[in-house]
Coordinates of C-alpha atoms in Angstrom, one line a residue:
X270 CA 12.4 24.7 -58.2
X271 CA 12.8 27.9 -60.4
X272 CA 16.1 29.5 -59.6
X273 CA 15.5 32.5 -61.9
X274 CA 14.7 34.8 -59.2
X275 CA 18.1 33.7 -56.7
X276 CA 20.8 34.2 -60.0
X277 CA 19.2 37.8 -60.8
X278 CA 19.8 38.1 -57.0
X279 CA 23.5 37.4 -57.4
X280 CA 24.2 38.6 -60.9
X281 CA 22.9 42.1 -60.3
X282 CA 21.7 42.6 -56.5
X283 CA 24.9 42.0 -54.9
X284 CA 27.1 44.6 -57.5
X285 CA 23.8 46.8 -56.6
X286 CA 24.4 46.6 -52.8
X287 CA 28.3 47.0 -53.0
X288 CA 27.6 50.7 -55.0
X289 CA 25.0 51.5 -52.1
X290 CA 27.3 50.5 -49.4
X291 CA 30.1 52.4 -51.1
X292 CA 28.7 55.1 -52.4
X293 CA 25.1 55.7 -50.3
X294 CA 25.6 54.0 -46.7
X295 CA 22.3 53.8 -45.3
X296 CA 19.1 55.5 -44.7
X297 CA 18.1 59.3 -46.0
X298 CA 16.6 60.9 -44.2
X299 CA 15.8 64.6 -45.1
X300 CA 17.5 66.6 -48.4
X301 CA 18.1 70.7 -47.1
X302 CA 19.5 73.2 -48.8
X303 CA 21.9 75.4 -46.3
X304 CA 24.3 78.4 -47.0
X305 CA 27.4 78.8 -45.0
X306 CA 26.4 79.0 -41.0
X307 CA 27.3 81.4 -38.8
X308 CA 28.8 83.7 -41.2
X309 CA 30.9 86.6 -39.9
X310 CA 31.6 84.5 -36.7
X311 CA 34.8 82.4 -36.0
X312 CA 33.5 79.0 -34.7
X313 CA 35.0 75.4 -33.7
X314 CA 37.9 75.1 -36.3
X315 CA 36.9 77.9 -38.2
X316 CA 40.0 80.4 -37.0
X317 CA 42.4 82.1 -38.2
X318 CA 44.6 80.5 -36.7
X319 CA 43.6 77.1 -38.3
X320 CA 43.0 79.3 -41.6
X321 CA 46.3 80.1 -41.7
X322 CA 48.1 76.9 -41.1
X323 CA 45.3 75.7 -43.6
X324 CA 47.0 77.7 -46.4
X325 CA 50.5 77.2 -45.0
X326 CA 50.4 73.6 -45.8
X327 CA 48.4 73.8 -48.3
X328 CA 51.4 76.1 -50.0
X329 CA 54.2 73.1 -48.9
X330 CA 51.9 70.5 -51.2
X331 CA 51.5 72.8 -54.2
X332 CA 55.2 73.4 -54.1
X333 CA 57.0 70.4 -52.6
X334 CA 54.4 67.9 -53.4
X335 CA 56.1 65.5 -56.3
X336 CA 53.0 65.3 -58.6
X337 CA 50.2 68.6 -59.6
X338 CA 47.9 69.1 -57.4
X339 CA 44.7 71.5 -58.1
X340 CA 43.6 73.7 -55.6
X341 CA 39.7 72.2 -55.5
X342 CA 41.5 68.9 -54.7
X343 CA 43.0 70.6 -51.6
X344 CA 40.0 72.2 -50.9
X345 CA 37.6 69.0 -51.2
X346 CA 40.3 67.0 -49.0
X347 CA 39.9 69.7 -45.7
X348 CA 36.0 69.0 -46.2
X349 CA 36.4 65.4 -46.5
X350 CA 38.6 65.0 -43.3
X351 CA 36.7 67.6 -41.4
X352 CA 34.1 65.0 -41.7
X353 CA 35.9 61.7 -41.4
X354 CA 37.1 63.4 -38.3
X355 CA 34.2 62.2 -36.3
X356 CA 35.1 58.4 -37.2
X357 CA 31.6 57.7 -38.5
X358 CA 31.2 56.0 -41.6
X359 CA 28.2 57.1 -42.4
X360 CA 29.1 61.1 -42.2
X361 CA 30.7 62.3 -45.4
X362 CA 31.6 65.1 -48.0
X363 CA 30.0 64.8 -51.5
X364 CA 31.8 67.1 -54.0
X365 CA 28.8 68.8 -56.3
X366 CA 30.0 66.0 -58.8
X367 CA 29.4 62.9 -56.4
X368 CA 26.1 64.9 -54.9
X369 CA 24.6 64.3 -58.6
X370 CA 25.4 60.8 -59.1
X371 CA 24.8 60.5 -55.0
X372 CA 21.2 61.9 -56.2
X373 CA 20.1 59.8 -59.0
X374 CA 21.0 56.5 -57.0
X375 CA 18.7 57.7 -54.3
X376 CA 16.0 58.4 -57.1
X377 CA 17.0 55.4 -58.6
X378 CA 16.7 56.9 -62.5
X379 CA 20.2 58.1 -64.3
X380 CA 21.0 58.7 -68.0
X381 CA 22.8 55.9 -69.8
X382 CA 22.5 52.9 -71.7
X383 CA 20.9 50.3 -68.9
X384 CA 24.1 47.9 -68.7
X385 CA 25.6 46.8 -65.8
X386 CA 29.4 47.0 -65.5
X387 CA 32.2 45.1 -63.5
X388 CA 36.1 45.7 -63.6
X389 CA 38.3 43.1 -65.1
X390 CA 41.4 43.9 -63.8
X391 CA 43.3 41.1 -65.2
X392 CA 42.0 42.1 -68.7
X393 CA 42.6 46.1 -67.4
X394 CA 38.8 46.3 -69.0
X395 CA 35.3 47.3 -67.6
X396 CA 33.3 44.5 -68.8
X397 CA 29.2 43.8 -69.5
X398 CA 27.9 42.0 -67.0
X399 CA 24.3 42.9 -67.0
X400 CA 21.5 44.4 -68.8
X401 CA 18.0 45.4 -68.5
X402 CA 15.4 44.9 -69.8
X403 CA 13.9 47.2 -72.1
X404 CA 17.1 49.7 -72.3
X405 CA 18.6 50.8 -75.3
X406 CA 21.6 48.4 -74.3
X407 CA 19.2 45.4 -74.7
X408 CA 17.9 46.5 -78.4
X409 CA 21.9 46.8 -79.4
X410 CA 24.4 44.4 -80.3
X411 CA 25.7 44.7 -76.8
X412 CA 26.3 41.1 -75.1
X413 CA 26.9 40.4 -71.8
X414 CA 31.0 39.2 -71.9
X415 CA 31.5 42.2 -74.1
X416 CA 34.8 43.9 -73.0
X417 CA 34.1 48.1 -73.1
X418 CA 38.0 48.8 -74.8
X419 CA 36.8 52.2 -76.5
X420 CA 34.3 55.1 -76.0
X421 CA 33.8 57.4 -78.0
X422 CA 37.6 56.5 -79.5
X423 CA 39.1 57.2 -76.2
X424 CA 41.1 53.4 -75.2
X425 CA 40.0 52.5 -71.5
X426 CA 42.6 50.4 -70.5
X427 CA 43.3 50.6 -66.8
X428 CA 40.4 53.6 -66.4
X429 CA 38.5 52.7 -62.9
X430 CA 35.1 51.3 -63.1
X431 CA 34.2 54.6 -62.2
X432 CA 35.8 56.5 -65.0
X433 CA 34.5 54.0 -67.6
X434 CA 30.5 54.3 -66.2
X435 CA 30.5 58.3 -66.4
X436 CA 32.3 58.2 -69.6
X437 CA 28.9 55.8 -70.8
X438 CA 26.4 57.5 -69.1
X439 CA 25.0 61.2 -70.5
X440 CA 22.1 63.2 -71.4
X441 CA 19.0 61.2 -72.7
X442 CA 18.7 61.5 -76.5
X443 CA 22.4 61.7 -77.0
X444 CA 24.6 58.7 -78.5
X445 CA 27.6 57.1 -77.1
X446 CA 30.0 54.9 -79.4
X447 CA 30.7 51.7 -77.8
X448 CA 34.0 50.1 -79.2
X449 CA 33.8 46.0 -77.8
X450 CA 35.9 43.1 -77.7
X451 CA 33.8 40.0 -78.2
X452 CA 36.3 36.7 -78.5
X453 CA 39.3 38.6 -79.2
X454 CA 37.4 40.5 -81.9
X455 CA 36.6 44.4 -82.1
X456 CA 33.3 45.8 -83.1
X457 CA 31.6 49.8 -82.3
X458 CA 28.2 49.6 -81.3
X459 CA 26.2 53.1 -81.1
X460 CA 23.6 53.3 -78.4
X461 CA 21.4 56.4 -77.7
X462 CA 21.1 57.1 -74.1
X463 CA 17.9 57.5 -72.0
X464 CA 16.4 57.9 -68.7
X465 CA 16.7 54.2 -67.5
X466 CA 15.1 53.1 -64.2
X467 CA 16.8 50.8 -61.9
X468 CA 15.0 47.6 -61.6
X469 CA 14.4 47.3 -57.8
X470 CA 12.2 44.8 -57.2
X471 CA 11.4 41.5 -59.1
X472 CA 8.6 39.0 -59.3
X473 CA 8.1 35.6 -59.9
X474 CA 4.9 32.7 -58.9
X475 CA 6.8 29.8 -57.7
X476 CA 5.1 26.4 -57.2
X477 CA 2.1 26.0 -54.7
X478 CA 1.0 29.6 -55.9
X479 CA 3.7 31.0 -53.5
X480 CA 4.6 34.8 -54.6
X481 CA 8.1 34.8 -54.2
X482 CA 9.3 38.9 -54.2
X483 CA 13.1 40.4 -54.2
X484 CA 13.7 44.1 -53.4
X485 CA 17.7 45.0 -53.8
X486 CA 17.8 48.5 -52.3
X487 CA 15.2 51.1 -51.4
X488 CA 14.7 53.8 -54.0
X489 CA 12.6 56.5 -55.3
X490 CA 11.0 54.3 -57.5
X491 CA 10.9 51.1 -55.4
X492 CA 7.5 51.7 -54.1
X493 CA 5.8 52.0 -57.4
X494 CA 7.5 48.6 -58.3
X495 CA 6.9 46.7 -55.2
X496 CA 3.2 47.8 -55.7
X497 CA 2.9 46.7 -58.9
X498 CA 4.4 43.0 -57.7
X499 CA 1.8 42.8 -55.0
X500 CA -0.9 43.6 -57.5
X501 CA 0.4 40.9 -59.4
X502 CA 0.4 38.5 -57.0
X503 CA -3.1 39.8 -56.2
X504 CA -3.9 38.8 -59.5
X505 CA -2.1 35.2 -59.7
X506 CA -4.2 34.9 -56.3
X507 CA -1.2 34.0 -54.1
X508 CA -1.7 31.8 -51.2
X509 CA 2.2 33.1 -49.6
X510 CA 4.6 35.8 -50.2
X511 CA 8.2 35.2 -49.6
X512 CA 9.9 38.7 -49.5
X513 CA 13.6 38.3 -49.8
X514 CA 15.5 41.2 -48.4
X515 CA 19.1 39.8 -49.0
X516 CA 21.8 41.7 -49.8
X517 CA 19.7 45.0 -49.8
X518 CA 21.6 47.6 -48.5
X519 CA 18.9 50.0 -47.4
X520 CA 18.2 53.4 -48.9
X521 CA 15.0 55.8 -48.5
X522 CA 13.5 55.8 -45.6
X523 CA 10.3 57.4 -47.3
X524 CA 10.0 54.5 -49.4
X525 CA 10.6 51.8 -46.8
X526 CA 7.8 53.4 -45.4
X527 CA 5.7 53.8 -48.2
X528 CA 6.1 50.1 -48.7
X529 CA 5.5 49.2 -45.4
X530 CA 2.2 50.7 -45.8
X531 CA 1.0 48.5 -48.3
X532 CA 1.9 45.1 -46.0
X533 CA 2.1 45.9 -42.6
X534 CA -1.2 46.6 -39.8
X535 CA -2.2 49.2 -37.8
X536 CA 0.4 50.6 -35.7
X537 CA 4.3 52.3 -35.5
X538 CA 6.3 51.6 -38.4
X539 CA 9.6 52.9 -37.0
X540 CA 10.4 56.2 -34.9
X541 CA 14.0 58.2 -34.7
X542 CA 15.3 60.1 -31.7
X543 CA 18.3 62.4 -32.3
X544 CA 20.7 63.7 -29.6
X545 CA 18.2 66.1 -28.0
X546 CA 15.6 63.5 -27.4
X547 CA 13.4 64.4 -30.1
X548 CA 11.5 62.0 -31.4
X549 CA 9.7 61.8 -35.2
X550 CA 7.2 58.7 -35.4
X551 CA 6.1 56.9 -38.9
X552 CA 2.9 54.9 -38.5
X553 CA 0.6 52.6 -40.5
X554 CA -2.8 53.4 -41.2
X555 CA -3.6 49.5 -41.5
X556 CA -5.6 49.7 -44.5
X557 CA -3.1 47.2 -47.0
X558 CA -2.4 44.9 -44.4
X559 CA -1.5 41.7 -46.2
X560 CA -4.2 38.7 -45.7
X561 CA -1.8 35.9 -46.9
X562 CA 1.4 34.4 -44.8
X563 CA 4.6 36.1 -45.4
X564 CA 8.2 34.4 -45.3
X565 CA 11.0 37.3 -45.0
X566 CA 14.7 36.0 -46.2
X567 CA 17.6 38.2 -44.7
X568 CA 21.0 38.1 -44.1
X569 CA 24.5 39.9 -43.0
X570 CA 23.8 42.1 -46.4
X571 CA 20.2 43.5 -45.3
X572 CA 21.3 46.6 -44.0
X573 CA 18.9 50.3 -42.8
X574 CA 15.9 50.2 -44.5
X575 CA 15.4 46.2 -45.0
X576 CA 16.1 46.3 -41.4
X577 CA 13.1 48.7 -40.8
X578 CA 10.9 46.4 -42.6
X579 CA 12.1 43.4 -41.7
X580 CA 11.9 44.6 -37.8
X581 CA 8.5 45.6 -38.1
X582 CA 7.8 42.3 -39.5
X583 CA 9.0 40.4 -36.5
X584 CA 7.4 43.0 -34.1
X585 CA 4.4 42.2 -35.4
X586 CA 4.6 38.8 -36.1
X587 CA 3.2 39.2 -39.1
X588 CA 6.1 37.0 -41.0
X589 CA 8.7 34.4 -40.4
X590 CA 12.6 35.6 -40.9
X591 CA 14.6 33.4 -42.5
X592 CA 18.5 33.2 -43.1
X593 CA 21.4 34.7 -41.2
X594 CA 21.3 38.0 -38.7
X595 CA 21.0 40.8 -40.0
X596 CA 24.1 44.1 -41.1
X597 CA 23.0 46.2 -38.1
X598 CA 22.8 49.5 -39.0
X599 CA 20.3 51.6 -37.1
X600 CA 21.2 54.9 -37.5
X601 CA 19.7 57.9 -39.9
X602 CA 21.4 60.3 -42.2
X603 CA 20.7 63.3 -43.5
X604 CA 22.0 65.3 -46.3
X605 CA 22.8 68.9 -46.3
X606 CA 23.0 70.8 -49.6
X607 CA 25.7 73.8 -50.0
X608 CA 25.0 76.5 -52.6
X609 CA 27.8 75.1 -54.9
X610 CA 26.1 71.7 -55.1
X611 CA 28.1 70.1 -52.6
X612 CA 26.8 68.4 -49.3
X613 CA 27.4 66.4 -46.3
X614 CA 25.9 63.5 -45.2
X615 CA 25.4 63.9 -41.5
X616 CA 24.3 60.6 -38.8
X617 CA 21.6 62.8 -36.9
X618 CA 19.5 60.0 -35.0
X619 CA 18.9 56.3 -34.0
X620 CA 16.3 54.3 -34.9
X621 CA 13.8 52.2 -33.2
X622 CA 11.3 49.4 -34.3
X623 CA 8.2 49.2 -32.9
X624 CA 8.9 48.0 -30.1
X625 CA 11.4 50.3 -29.2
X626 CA 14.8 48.2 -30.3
X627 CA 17.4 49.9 -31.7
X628 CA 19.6 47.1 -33.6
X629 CA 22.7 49.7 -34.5
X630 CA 25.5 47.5 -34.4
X631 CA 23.7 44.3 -33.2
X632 CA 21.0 43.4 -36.1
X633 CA 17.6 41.7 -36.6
X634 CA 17.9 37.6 -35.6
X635 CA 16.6 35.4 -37.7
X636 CA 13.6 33.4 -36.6
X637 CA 14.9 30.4 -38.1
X638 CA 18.6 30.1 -39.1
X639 CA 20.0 29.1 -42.5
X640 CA 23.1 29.6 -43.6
X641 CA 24.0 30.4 -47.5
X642 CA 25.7 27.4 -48.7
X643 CA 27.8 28.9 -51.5
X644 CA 29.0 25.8 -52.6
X645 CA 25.4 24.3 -53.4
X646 CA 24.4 27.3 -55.0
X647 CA 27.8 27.1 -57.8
X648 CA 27.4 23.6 -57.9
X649 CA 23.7 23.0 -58.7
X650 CA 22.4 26.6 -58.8
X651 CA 20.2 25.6 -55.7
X652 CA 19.5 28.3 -53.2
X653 CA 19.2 26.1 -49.6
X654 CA 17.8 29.5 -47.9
X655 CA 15.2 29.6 -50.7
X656 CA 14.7 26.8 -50.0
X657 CA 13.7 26.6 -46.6
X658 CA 11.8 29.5 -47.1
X659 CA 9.8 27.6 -49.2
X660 CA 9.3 24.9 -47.0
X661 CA 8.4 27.1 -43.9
X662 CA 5.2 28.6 -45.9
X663 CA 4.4 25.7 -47.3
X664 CA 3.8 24.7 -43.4
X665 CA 2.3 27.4 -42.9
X666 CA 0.1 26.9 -45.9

């Protein structure tokens, strides 16, 4: 059996979903633009009272507090506990900075180099770990291994991952200097950036003519791709299509269903209700509706969005799910824009599959339950949920 498709799976979809769980957590919803509400009125904590206790602590930090302290920082923190106040994880702050990289995950396209980096921190280095396809970091010198000690002549020894990335990434047509430790040797390497797009989806015709199809989140961009692996597949005339939703986080909940679309028949995709009972349906016209069995692989890491599609799946028994239950997460965010370029990231509904479960803290069951065996996969690079994927289509075939 090819394994191709399950070690792209962990080399690069599991550091995907641990950014989205981090940085995106879930489902969004709607993008608005607001200015400051109820100006000229004192509302909630908004008093000044609280205003000036606000700036009397705020005062005891600047002047007591053993280390500098900028007045944004203070400023950022009230917004971010305001939010954290309501204890849901999902309903967060974005400075204007983290609102721009927040934006280009959900579209999926950012400026850089197309390598993928992990922390070393025994080494105190941001290392290679992965690179696309087709990016300027796959027509360089640059190796996967390669330890990132310079850039741009600044050492980034004990930087955070986070540091190191922004330092990399930049305007498309500019050049970043690349200074890399290969074996205990040093050599610079000077890439020009560009707009790289995140591979979302890949494809790959395993034996029996079984399309075998991984999605690791749900951007922008991931319908076009997952069209283009269904025309494939359309193309190697398929007789199955295993979609493996593992380890995908979730995402946009336009493009879930957008994709849905293309698979799914006639009938409710998903519908929301928020605290007020109003309710906002998504539906399928039925006009893609896949003609060929489907296998659906999910487990603890298929979180939101893969737990739209994978829901309406089972609803509609149009596929079998295989692996472990799913994350659980059926709620919906949305994102509010202020005029500086910051936002918050509200929870402002519940979601339902179609027929009318809401799986928000509970998950999607597997139809048939395999769990990962870790040690088969390091041991012989074999993929046991895979495999029984495989060998439910091929009964079903």
């Amino acid at each position: 059996m090819n394994n191709k498709g399950k070690i792209k799976y962990f080399s690069l979809g599991l550091l995907v979903a641990t950014l989205w769980f981090l940085v995106l957590g879930g489902i969004i919803l709607l993008i608005s633009s607001i200015g400051f509400l109820h100006k000229g009125k004192q509302v909630g904590a908004v008093t000044d009272q609280n205003v000036e206790k606000m700036t009397y602590f705020q005062e005891l930090l600047k002047t007591y507090y053993y280390e500098d302290v900028t007045e944004e920082e203070l400023a950022d923190g009230v917004l971010y506990g305001l939010m954290e106040t309501v204890g849901d994880p999902y309903t967060c702050y974005y400075s204007a900075e983290e609102m721009e990289d927040l934006t280009a995950d959900i579209e999926g396209i950012f400026h850089g180099i197309g390598a993928y980096l992990e922390m070393d921190y025994d080494a105190g280095y941001a290392k290679i770990s992965g690179i696309i396809e087709g990016t300027p970091a796959s027509q360089s010198d640059i190796k996967v291994g390669d330890y990132v000690v310079k850039v741009d002549g600044v050492d980034t020894y004990e930087m955070t991952l986070t540091d190191v990335v922004a330092m990399i990434r930049g305007d498309a047509g500019t050049q970043v200097v690349l200074t890399l430790n290969r074996g205990g040797e040093e050599l610079e390497v000077t890439v020009t950036r560009q707009n790289i797009e995140t591979p979302t989806v890949e494809y790959e015709l395993l034996e029996n003519d079984i399309a075998y199809i991984t999605v690791t989140e749900f951007d922008d961009i991931t319908p076009a791709q997952f069209s283009e692996a269904l025309t494939q597949m359309e193309t190697d005339n398929a007789k199955g299509l295993i979609l493996d939703l593992r380890g995908n986080p979730g995402g946009s909940l336009a493009a879930v269903v957008e994709m849905c679309e293309m698979i799914l028949p006639e009938g409710m995709i998903v519908y929301t209700e928020d605290k007020y009972g109003q309710r906002s349906e998504y539906r399928c016209k039925g006009e893609n509706e896949l003609d060929i069995p489907m296998v659906v692989l999910i487990d603890g890491g298929s979180a939101s969005a893969s737990e739209i599609m994978a829901g309406a799946i089972k609803d509609y028994g149009t596929g079998t799910l295989v692996g472990t239950t799913t994350y659980g997460k059926g709620v919906v965010q949305k994102i509010f824009t202020y005029e500086d370029g910051s936002a918050a990231k509200i929870t402002v509904s519940k979601y339902y599959t179609p027929n009318g479960y809401n799986i928000h803290g509970v998950g999607i069951e597997p139809d048939v339950e395999v769990e990962f065996d870790a040690d088969l996969y390091l041991d012989e690079e074999r993929d046991n949920q895979l495999e029984k994927a495989i060998e439910v289509m091929n009964e079903k075939l």
